[in-house]
Coordinates of C-alpha atoms and ligand atoms in Angstrom, one line a residue:
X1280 CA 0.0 0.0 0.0
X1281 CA 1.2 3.2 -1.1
X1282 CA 1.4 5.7 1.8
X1283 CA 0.3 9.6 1.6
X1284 CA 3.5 11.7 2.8
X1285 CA 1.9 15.3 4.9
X1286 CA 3.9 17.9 3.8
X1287 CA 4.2 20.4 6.6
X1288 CA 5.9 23.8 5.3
X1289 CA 7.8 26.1 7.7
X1290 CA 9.4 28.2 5.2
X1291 CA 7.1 31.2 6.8
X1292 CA 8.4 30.1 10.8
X1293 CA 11.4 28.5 10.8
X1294 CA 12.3 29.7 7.6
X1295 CA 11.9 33.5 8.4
X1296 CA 13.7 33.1 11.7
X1297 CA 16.8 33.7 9.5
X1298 CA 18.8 37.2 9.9
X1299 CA 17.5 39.1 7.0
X1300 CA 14.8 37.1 5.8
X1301 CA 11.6 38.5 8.0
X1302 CA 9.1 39.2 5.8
X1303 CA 5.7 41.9 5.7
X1304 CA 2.4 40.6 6.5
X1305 CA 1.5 41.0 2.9
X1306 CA 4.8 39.0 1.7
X1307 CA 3.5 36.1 4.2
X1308 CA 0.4 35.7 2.9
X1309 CA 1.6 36.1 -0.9
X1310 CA 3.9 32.8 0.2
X1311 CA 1.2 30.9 1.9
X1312 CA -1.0 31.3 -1.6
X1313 CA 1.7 29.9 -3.4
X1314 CA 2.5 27.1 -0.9
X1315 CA -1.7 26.2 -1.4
X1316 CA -1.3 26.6 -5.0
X1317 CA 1.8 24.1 -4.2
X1318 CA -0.4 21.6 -2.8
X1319 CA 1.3 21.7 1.1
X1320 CA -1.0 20.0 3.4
X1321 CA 0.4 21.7 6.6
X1322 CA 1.5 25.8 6.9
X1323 CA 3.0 27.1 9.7
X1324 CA 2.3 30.7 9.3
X1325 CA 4.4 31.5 12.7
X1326 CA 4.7 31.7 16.4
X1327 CA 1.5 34.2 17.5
X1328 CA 3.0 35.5 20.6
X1329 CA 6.8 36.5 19.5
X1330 CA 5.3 39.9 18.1
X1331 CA 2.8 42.1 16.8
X1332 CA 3.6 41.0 13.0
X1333 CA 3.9 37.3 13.5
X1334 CA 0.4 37.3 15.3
X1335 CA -1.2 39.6 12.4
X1336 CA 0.8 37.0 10.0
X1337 CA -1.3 33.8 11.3
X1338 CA -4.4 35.7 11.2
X1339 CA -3.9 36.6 7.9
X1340 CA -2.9 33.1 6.4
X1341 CA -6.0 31.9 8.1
X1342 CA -8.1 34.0 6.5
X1343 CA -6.5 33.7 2.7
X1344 CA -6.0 30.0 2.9
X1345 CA -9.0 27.5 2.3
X1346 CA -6.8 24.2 1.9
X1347 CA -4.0 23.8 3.7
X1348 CA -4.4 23.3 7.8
X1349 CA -2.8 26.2 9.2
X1350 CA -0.7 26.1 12.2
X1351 CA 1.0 28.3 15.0
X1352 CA 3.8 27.4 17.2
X1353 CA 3.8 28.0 20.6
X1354 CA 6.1 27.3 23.6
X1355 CA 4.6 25.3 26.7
X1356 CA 3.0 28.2 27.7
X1357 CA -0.5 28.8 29.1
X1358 CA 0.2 32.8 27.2
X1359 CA 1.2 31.1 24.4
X1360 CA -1.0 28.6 23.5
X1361 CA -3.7 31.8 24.3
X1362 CA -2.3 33.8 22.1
X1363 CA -1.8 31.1 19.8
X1364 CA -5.4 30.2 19.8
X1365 CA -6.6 33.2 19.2
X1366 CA -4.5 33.7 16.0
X1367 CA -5.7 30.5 14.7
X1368 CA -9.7 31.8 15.0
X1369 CA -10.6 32.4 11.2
X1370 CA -8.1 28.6 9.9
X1371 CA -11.1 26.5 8.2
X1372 CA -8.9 24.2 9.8
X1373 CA -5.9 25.4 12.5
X1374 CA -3.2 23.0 14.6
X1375 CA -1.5 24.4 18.0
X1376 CA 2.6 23.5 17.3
X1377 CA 3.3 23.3 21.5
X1378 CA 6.2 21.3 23.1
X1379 CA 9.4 21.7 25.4
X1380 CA 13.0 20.2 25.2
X1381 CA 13.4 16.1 25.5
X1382 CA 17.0 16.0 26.0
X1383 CA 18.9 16.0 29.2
X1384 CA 21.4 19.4 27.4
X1385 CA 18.1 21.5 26.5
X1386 CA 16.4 20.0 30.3
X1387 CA 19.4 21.1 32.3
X1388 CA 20.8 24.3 30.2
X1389 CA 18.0 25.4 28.7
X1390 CA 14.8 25.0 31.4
X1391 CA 17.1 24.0 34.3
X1392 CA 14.7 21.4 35.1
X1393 CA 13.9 18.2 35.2
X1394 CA 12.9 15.3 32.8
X1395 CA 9.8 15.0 35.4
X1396 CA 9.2 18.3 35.2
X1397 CA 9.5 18.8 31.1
X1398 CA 7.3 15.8 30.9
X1399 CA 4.8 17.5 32.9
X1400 CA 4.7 20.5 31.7
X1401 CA 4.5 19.0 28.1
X1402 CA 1.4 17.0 28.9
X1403 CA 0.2 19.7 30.6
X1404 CA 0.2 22.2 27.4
X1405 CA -1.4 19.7 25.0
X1406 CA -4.3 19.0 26.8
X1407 CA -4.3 22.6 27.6
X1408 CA -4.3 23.1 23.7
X1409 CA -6.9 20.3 23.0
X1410 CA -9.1 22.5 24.9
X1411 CA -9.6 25.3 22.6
X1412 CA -10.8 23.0 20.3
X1413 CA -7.6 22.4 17.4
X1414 CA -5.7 19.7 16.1
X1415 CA -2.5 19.5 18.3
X1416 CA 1.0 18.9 17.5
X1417 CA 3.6 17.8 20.3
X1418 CA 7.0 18.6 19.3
X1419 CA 9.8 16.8 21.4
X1420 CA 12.7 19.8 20.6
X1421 CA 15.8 18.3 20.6
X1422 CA 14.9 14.7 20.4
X1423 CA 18.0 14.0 18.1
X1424 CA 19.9 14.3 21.7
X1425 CA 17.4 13.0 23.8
X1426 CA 17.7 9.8 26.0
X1427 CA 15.4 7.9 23.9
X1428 CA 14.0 5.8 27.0
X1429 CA 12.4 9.0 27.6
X1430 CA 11.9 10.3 24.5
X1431 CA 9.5 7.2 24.7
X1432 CA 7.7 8.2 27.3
X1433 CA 6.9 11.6 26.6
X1434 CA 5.5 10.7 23.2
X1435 CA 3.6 8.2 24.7
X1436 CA 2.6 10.7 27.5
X1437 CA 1.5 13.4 25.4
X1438 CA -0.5 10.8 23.0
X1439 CA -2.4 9.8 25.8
X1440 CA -3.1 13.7 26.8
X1441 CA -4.2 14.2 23.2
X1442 CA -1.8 14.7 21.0
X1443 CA -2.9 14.7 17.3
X1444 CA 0.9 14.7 15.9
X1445 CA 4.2 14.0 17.6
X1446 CA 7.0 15.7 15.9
X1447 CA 10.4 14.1 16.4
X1448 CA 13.2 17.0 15.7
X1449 CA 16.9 16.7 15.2
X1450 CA 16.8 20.5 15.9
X1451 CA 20.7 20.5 16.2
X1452 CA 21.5 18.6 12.8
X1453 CA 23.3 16.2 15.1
X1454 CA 22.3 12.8 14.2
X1455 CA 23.2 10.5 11.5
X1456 CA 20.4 9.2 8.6
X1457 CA 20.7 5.2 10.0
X1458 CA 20.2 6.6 13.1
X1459 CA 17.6 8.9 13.2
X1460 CA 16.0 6.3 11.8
X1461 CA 16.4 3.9 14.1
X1462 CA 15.3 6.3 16.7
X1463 CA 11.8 6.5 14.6
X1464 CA 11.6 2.9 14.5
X1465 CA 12.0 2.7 18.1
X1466 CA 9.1 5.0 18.9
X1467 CA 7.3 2.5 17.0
X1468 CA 8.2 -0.6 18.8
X1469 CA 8.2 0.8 22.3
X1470 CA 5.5 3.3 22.9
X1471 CA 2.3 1.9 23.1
X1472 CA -0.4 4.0 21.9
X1473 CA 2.0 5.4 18.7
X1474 CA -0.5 4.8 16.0
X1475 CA -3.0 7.1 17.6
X1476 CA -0.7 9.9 16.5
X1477 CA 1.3 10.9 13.1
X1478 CA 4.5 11.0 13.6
X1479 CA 6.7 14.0 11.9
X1480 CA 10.0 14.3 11.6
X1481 CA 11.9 18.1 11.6
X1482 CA 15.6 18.1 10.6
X1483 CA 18.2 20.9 10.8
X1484 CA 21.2 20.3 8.5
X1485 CA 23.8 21.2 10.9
X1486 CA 26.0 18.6 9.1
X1487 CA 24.5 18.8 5.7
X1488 CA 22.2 15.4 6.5
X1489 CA 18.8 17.2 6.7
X1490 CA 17.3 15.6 3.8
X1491 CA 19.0 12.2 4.5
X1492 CA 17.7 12.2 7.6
X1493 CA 13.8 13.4 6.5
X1494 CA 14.0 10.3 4.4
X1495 CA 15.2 8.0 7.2
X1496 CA 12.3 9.1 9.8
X1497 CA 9.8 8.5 6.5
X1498 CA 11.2 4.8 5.6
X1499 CA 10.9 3.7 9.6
X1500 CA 7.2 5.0 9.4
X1501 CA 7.2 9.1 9.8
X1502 CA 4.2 10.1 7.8
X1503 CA 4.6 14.0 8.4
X1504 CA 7.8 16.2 6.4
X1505 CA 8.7 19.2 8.4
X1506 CA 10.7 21.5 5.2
X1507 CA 10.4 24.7 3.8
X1508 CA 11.3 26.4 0.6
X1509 CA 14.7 26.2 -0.6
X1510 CA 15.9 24.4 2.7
X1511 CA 16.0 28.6 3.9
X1512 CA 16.1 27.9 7.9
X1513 CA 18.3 28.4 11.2
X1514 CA 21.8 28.2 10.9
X1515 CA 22.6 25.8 7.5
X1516 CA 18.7 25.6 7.6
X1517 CA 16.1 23.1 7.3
X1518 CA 14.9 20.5 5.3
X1519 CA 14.5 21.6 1.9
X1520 CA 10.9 20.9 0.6
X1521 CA 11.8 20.3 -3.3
X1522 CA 14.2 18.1 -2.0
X1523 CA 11.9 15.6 -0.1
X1524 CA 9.5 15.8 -2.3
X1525 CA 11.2 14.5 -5.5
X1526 CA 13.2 11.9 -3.5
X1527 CA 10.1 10.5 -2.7
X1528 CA 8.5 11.2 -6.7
X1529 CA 11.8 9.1 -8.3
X1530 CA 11.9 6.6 -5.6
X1531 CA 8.7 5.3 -6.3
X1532 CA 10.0 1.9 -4.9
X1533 CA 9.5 3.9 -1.1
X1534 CA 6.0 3.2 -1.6
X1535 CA 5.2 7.1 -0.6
X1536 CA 3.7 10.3 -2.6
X1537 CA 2.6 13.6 -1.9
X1538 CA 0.2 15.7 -3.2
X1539 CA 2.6 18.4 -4.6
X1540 CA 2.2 19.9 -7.5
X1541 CA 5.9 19.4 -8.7
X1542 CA 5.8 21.7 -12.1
X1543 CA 5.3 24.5 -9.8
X1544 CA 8.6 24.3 -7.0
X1545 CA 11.1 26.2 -9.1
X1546 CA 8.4 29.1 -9.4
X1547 CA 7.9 29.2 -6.0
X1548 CA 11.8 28.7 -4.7
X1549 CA 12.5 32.0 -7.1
X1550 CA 9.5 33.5 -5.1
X1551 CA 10.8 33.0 -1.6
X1552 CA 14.1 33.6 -2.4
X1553 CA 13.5 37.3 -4.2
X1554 CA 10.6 37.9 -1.2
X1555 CA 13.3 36.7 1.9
X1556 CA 16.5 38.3 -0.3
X1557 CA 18.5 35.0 0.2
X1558 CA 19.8 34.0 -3.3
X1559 CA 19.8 29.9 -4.2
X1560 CA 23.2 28.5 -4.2
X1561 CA 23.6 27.9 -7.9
X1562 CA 24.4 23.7 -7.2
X1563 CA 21.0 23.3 -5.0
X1564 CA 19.5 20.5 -5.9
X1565 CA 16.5 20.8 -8.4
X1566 CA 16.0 24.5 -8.3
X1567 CA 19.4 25.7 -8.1
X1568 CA 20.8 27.7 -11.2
X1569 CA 23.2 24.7 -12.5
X1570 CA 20.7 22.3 -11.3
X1571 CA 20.0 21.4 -15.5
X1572 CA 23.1 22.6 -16.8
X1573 CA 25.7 20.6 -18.3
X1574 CA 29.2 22.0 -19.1
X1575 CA 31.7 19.5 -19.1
X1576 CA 32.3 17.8 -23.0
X1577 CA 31.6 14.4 -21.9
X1578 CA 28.6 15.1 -19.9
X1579 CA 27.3 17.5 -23.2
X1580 CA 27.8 14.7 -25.5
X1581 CA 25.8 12.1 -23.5
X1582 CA 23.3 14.5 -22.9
X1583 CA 22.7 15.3 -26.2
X1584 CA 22.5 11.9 -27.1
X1585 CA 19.9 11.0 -25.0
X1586 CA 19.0 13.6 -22.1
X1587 CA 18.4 10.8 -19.3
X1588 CA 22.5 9.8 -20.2
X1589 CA 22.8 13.0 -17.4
X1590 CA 19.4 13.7 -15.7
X1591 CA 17.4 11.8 -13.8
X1592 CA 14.6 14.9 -13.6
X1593 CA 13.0 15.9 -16.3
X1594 CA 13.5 20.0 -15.9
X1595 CA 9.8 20.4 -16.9
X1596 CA 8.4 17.9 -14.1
X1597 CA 9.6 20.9 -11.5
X1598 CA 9.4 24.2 -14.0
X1599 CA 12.4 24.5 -15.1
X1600 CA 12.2 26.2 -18.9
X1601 CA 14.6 23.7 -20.4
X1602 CA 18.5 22.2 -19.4
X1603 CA 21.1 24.0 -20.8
X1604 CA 24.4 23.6 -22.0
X1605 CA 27.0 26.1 -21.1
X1606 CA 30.1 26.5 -23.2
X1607 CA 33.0 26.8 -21.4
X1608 CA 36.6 25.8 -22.6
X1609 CA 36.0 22.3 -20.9
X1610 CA 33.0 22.3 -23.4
X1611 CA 33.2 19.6 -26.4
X1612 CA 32.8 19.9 -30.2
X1613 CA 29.4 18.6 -29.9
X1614 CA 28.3 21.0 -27.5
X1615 CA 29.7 23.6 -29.8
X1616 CA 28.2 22.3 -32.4
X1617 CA 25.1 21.6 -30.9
X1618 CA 24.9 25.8 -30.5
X1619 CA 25.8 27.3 -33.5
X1620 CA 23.1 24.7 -35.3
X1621 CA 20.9 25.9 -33.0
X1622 CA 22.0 29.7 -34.0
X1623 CA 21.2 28.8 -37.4
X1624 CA 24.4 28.3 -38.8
X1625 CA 25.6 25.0 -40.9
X1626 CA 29.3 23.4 -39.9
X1627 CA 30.3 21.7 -43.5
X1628 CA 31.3 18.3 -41.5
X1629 CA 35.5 18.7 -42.3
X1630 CA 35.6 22.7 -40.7
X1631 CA 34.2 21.1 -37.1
X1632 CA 37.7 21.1 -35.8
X1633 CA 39.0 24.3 -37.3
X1634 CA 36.1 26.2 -35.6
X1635 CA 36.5 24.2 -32.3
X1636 CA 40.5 25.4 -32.2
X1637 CA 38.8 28.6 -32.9
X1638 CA 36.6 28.5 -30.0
X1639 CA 38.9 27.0 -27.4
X1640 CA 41.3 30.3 -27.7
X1641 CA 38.3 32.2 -26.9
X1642 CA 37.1 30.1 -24.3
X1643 CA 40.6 30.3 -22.5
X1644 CA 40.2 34.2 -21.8
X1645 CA 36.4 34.0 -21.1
X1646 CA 34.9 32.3 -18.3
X1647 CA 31.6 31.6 -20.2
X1648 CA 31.3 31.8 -23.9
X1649 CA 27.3 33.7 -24.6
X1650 CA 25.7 33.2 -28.0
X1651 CA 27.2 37.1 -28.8
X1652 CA 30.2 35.5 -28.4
X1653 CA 29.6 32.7 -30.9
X1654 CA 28.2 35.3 -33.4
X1655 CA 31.2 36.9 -33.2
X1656 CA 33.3 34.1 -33.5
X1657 CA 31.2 33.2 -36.7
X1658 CA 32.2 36.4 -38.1
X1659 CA 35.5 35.7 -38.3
X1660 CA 35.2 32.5 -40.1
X1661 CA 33.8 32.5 -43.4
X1662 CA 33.2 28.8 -44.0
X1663 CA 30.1 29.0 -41.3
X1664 CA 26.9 29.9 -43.3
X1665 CA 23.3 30.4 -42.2
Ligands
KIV460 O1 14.0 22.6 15.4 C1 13.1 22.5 16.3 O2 13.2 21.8 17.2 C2 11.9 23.4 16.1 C3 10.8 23.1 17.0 C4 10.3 24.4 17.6 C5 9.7 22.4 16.3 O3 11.9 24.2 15.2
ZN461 ZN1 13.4 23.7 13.6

């Protein structure tokens, strides 16, 4: 049976915690359309009570959104979830994000209390939650680090008090893929009442394993994503979105889908990135710049022969306007050859090589060669006709 993956977005919370990136009212809800349009199942428009704006924000989500479940974060915090709840009033359908720290760092450092205490207190806030009448999700913060004994029986604690989601983050980026998996996969086997509950998984990539780790929690049984936009988060970020979602769209041997509307992710990543003024590192995966653009001669010549010699996504299937092939002096002859057809010009089958010298001096000096460049090479040699 193939299993439904929820796609929880966070671009507009996590995301916009970054330095730089805080966004207007009006930008927030611009996103959150988009992120319908998308197809997320799950916004988190942002955390009511840290200010003025962020508590406008969530109102304003709730109101523009008809779809997509909207949700606030809160600490465990009778003020919070308050606050919280009141943001939420217009969602057709709203979810309380409350929890506390699982670990014994975040316990001791952070709350200077005690696992009793956290566990508690955590019970305490989703029931408190429950009571204003939304969905509620439990997050665990910290859970990459926590004693998973106890991680156990908190989940299981707050699943009992009403807890509609449990949400499992490495918030650190600490652990490893095998695992945070495993840790998933214990949940499953020791707390009793688990299946009452989805089970999300939230990953920071710390150590670059955000995504890796996203897909562990999923194959041990996670059925919620935690991600935003471009992987755009807290210190090296979050999960990126695009990311999870076409691991899961090529691997359909996972036996998961989601109900995203692929074609429409490299709109939206250019979106977020323009809105939160955080440009895409040009290799990031599927939307970034190079992401379907081949340069080297080999990989040109495969491609050319048969696009799938070098890509395993078709550019369309995520909105990408077509691959391209950049002509650099690493570039091949039929690369080269490959453009100037496509210029309109005819390369009588004996002159290929005299052109390629031709175009190899001028690739030396320049660090990309544009089609101006080509016209003017053409120029120069009269054998090339249109
Ligand atoms: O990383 C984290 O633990 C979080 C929680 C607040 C869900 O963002
Ligand atoms: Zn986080």
């Amino acid at each position: 049976m193939s299993h439904k993956i929820h796609i929880f977005d966070t671009t507009l919370r996590d995301g916009e915690q970054v330095p730089g990136c805080q966004l207007s009212t009006e930008e927030k809800i611009t996103i959150a359309r988009e992120l319908e349009l998308l197809g997320v199942d799950i916004i988190e428009a942002g955390f009511p009570i840290s200010s003025p704006g962020d508590f406008l924000s969530v109102i304003g989500i709730s109101r523009a959104v008809k779809e997509p479940v909207v949700c606030g974060l809160t600490r465990a915090r009778q003020e919070d979830i308050d606050v919280a709840a009141e943001a939420l009033r217009y969602a057709k359908r709203g979810r309380i994000h409350t929890g506390i720290g699982s670990s014994d760092v975040h316990i001791k450092h952070k709350f200077r209390s005690t696992r009793e205490q956290v566990l508690e207190q955590g019970v305490w806030a989703v029931k408190y939650a429950k009571s204003k009448g939304f969905e509620v999700e439990f997050y665990a913060e910290d859970a990459g680090r926590a004693d998973l004994a106890f991680l156990a029986q908190m989940i299981e604690a707050v699943i009992r008090a009403g807890a509609d989601v449990v949400n499992i983050p490495d918030t650190t980026g600490y652990c490893l893929p095998h695992l945070y998996g495993k840790r998933i996969q214990y949940l499953f086997e020791n707390v009793s009442n688990i299946h009452k509950a989805t089970v999300s998984v939230h990953c920071h990539n710390d150590l670059g394993l955000a995504t890796a780790n996203t897909i562990a929690g999923l194959i041990n049984g996670a059925r919620q994503a935690e991600v935003t936009i471009n992987g755009i988060g807290e210190r090296a970020g979050n999960t990126s979105l695009e990311e999870v979602v076409m691991i899961l769209k090529k691997h359909q041997d996972l036996d998961m889908y989601t109900h995203i509307k692929t074609e429409r992710l490299h709109g939206i990543s250019k979106l977020v990135s323009k809105m939160m003024r955080m440009p895409v590192q040009p290799n990031k995966a599927i939307v970034g710049a190079n992401a379907f653009a081949h340069s080297s001669g080999i990989h040109q010549d495969g491609f050319l022969k048969h696009a799938e010699n070098y890509e395993i996504i078709n550019p369309a299937e995520v909105g990408v306007p077509g691959s391209s092939i950049v002509l650099t002096a690493r570039s091949g002859r039929a690369a080269l050859k490959h453009r100037l057809e496509q210029l309109g010009y005819k390369i009588p089958g004996t002159e290929l090589d005299a052109v390629y010298e031709n175009f190899l001096i001028m690739a030396d000096e320049k660090k990309e060669i544009t089609d101006s460049d080509l016209e003017a090479l053409a120029a120069n040699i009269p054998v090339l006709m249109r």
